XYZ file of C-alpha atoms in Angstrom:
350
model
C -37.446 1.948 1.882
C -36.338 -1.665 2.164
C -36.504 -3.697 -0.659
C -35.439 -0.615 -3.240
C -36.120 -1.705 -6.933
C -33.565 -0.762 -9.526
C -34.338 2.318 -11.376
C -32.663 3.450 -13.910
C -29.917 6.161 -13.667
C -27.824 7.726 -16.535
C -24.449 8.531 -15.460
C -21.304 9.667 -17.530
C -23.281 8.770 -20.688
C -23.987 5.456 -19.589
C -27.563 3.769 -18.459
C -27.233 1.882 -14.328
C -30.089 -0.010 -13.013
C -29.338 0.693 -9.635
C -31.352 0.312 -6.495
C -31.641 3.545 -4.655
C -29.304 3.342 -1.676
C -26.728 0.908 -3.505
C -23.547 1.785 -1.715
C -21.692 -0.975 -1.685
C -19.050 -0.890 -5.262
C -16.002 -1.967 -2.805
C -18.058 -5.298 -2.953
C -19.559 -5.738 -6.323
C -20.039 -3.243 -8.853
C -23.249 -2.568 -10.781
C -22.490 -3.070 -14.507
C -23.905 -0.617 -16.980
C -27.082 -1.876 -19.216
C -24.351 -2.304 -22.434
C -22.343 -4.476 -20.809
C -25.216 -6.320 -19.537
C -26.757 -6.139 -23.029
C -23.135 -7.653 -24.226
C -23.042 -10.311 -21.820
C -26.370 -11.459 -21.962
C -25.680 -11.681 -26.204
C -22.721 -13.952 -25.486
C -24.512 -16.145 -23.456
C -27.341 -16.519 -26.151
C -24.083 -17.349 -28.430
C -22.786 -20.027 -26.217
C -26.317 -21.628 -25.426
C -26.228 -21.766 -29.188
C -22.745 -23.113 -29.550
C -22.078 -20.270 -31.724
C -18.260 -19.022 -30.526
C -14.777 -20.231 -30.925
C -12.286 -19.794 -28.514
C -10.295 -17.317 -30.075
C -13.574 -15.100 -31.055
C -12.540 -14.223 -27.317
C -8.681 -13.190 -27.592
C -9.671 -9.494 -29.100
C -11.108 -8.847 -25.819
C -8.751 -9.785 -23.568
C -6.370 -7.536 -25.469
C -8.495 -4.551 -25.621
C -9.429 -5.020 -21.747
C -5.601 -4.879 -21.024
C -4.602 -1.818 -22.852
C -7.661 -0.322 -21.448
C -6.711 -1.171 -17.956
C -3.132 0.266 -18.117
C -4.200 2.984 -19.482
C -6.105 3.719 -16.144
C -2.683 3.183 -14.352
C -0.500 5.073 -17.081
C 1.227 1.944 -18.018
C 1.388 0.166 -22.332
C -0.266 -2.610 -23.116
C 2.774 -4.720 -23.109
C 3.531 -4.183 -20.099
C 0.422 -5.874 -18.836
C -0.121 -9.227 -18.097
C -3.938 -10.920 -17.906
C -5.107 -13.159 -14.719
C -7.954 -14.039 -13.236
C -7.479 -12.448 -9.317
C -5.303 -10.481 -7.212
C -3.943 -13.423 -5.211
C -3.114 -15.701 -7.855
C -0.954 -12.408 -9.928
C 0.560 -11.568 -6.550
C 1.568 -15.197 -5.770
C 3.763 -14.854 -9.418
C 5.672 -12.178 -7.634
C 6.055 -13.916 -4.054
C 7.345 -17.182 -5.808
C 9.834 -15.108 -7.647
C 10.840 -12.976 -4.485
C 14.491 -14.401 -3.264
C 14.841 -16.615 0.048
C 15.002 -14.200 3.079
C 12.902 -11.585 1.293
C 11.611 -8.454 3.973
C 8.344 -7.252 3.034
C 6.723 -4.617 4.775
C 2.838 -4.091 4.422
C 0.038 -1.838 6.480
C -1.335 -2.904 9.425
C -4.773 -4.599 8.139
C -3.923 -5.133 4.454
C -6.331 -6.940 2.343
C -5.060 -11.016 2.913
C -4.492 -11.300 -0.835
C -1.965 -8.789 -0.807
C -0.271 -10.770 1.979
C -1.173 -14.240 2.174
C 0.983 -15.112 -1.107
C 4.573 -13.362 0.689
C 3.185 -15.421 4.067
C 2.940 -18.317 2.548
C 7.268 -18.266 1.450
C 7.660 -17.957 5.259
C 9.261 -21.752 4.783
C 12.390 -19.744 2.770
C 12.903 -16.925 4.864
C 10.336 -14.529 3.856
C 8.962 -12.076 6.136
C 6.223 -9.960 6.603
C 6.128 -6.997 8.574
C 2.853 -4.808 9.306
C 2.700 -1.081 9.864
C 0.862 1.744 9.918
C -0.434 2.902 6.580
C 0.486 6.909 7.614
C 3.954 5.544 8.409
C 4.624 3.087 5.238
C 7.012 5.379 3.522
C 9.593 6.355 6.561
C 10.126 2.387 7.020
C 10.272 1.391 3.458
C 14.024 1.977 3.300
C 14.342 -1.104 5.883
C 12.944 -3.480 3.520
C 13.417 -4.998 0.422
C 9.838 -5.071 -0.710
C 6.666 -3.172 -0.280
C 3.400 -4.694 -0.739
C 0.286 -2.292 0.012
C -3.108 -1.521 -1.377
C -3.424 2.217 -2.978
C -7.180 2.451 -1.032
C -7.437 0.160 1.879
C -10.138 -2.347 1.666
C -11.501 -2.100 4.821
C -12.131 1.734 5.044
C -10.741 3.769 2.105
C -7.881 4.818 3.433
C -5.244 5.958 0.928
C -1.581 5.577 0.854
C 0.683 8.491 0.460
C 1.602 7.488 -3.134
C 4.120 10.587 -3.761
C 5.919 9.940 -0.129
C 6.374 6.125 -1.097
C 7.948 6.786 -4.717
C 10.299 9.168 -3.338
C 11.265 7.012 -0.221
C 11.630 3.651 -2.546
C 13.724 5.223 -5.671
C 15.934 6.512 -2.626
C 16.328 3.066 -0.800
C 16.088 0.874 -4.121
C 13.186 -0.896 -2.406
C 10.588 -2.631 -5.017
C 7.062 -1.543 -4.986
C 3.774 -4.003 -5.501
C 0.217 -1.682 -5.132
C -3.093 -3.657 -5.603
C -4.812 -0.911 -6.923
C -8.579 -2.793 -6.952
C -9.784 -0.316 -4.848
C -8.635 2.577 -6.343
C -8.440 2.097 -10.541
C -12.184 3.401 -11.734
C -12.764 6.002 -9.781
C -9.017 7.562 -8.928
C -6.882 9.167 -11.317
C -3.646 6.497 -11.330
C 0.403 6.876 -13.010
C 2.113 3.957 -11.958
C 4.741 3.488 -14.126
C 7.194 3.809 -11.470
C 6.137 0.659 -9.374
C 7.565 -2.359 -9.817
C 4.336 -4.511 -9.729
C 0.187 -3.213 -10.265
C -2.478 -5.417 -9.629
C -6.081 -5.346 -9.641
C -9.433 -6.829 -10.204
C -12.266 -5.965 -12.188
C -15.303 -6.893 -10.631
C -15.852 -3.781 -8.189
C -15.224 0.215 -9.467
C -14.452 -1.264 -13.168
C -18.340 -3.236 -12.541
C -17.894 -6.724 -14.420
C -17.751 -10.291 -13.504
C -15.459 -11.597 -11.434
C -12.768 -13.679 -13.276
C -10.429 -11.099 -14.634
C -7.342 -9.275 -13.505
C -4.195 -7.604 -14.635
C -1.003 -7.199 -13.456
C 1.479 -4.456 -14.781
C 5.449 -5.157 -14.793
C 8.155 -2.682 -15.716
C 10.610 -4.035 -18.013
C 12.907 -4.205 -15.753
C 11.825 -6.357 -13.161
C 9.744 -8.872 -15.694
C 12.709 -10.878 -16.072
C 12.613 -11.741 -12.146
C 9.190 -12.494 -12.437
C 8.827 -16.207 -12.973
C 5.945 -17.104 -14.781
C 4.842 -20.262 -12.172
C 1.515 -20.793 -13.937
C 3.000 -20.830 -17.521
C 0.611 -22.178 -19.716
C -0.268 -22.046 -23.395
C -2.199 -18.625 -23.433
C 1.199 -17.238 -22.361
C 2.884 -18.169 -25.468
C 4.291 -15.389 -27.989
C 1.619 -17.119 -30.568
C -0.581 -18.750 -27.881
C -2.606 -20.904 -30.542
C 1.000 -22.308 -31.365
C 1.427 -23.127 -28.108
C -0.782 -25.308 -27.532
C 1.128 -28.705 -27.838
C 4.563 -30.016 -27.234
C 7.622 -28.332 -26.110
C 10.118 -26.391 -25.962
C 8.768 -23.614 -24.169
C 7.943 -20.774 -25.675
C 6.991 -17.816 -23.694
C 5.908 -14.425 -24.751
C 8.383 -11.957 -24.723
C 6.351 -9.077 -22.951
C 4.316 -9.250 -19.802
C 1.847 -11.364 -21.200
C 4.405 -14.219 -20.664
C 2.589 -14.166 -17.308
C -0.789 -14.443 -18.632
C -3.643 -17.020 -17.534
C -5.794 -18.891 -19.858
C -8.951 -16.048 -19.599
C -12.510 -16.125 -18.194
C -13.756 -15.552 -21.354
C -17.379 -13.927 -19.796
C -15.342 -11.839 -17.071
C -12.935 -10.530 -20.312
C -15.741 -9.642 -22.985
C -17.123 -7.485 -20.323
C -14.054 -6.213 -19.362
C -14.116 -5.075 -22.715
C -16.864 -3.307 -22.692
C -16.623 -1.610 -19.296
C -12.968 -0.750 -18.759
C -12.132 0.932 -22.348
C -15.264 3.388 -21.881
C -14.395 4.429 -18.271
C -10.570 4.978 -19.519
C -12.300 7.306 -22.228
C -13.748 9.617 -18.848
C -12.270 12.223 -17.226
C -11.116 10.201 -14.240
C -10.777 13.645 -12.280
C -14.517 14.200 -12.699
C -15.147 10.993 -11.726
C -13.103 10.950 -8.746
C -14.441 14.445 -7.902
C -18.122 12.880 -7.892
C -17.462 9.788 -6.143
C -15.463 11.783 -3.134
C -17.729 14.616 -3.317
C -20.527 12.339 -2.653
C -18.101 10.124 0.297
C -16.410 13.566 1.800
C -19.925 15.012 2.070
C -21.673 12.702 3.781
C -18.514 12.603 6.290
C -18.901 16.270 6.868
C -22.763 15.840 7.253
C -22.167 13.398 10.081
C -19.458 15.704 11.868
C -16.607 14.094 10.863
C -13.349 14.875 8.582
C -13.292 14.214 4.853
C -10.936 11.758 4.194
C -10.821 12.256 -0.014
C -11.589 8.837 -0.815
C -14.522 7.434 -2.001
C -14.837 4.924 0.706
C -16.384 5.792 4.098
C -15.921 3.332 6.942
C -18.264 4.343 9.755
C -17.880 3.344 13.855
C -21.272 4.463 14.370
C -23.953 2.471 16.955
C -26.739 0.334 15.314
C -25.749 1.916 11.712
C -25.611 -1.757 10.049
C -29.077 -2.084 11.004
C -30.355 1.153 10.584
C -28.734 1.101 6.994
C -30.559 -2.356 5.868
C -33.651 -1.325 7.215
C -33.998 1.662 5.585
C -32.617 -0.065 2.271
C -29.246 0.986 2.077
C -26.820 -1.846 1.043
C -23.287 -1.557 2.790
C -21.001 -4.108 3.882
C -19.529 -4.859 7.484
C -15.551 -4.478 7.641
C -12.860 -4.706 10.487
C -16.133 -4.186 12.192
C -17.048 -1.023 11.094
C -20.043 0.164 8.231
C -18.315 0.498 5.008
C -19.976 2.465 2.292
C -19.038 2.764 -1.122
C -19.744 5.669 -3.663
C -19.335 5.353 -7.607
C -20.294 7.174 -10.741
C -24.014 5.809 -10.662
C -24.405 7.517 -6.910
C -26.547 10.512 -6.414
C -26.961 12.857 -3.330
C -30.321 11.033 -2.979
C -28.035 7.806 -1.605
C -26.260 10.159 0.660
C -29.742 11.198 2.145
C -30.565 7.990 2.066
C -28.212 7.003 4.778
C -28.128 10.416 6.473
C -31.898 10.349 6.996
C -31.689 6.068 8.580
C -28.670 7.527 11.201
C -30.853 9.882 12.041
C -34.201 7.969 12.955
């Protein structure tokens, strides 16, 4: 029915107010009611000018270690942003002159945009076929590729493109935004993980992280060094020298304080889950309305349909999806129920 209310829906312990037929997480996530609750109590705080600015740094720090913990990384190996492009742009300033990248055909722009725009020193970027990523990665000196593809789910052979980059030596960057919330992650091995909060980890937009191995955060120059990066940032507030942190959170940006306290509340309790159960809902939910339609599961919990009309058919009947690379993308999470897949089944169908 257009027009679908929220109603409230308890999933993995947690209360949603969710329109029926929400299927659109790889846009915006729904946030659960405590984080709402928490968010909406920090406003009230700041109408009243009742915070200080470091009443905030305790959660940015338990948003990080909650976040690599949903990639298998430590906390100090995590640096604290605000988006994917502006993390990845550290990395493609740092890159040397003449840098090869290779990416999949129809990456998400703020994967690529930042390695484009070093095209003045020699950088290049080279598109390919997701499937084939790992047989050409031994060509290149740097791999840049989303985990789950943006525009419709796919997922990258993550097992093929370890083994095919510790052989060549090639470095590794995955933009996991996509992918961290609802699939279980262990990315210790990659050079670089990025990825925002604001879809499957549902808060505001205005927070990211980026992980760095040890090993490759020296040649990762910290272009937006500020004072927040500092090894004591309050400090490092005035005057040189410099004095950078000596983990990743040398990297860090001054933080969206809103975006982080709900970070904080979101991100720690869905790294308490059992990711597989999650991920085994979500692509139940994604795999079965595939197979209900005639067509092959794809085990991810993004569906990108090519089907006549469906856009229309889906609003009218009060499903929200989004339109990418021209196709219907829907989007299942936690808070989804078999009564959104019928949802959409039963609009294709009029």
């Amino acid at each position: 029915m257009p027009g679908n209310v929220p109603a409230v829906r308890i999933a993995f312990g947690q209360s949603f107010d969710v329109p029926a037929g929400y299927l659109n997480t790889a846009s915006i996530g729904i946030p659960p009611k405590v984080a709402v609750d928490g968010l909406m109590e920090a406003v009230r705080r700041w109408q009243s000018g009742a915070d200080a600015p470091g009443d905030f740094d305790a959660d940015v720090r338990l948003a990080r270690k909650a976040w690599g913990s949903l990639i298998g990384v430590e906390e100090s190996a995590v640096a604290s942003g605000a988006g994917v492009s502006q993390l990845i742009s550290l990395v493609a300033a740092s890159v040397p002159d003449g840098t090869r990248v290779v990416t999949a055909a129809g990456e998400f722009t703020s994967v690529t945009f930042p390695f484009a725009s070093q095209a003045y020193r020699g950088v290049t970027v080279t598109e390919v076929e997701l499937a084939e990523l790992p047989s050409h990665v031994d060509r290149f000196d740097l791999v840049a590729v989303s985990v789950v593809q943006s525009a419709d789910g796919a997922v990258v052979d993550l097992e093929s493109l370890r083994e095919a980059a510790a052989a060549s030596g090639t470095q590794v960057l995955l933009d996991v935004t996509q992918a961290a919330g609802w699939m279980p992650l262990r990315l210790d091995w990659a050079d670089w993980v990025i990825g925002a909060c604001y879809k499957w980890l549902m808060s505001p937009r205005g927070a990211a992280w980026m992980a760095v191995k040890p090993e490759t955060l020296e040649r990762t120059v910290p272009i937006a060094a500020n004072w927040y990066a500092g090894e004591d940032p309050w400090a490092a507030v005035y005057g040189l020298p410099l004095r950078l942190a000596g983990d990743a959170r040398r990297l860090d940006l001054s933080p969206v304080w809103f975006s982080q306290l709900t970070a904080a509340i979101v991100v720690p309790w869905l790294a308490s889950l059992d990711i597989e159960a999650v991920r085994d809902h979500c692509v139940g939910l994604a795999d079965g309305l595939l197979v209900a339609l005639g067509l092959a599961p794809k085990g991810s919990a993004i569906v990108s349909l090519d089907i006549p009309d469906a856009a229309g058919k889906l609003a009218a009947a009060g499903v929200k999806s989004s339109i990418r690379a021209g196709r219907v993308r829907l989007a299942c999470h936690l808070y989804n129920t078999a009564g959104d897949i019928e949802s959409v089944l039963a609009a294709l169908r009029d």
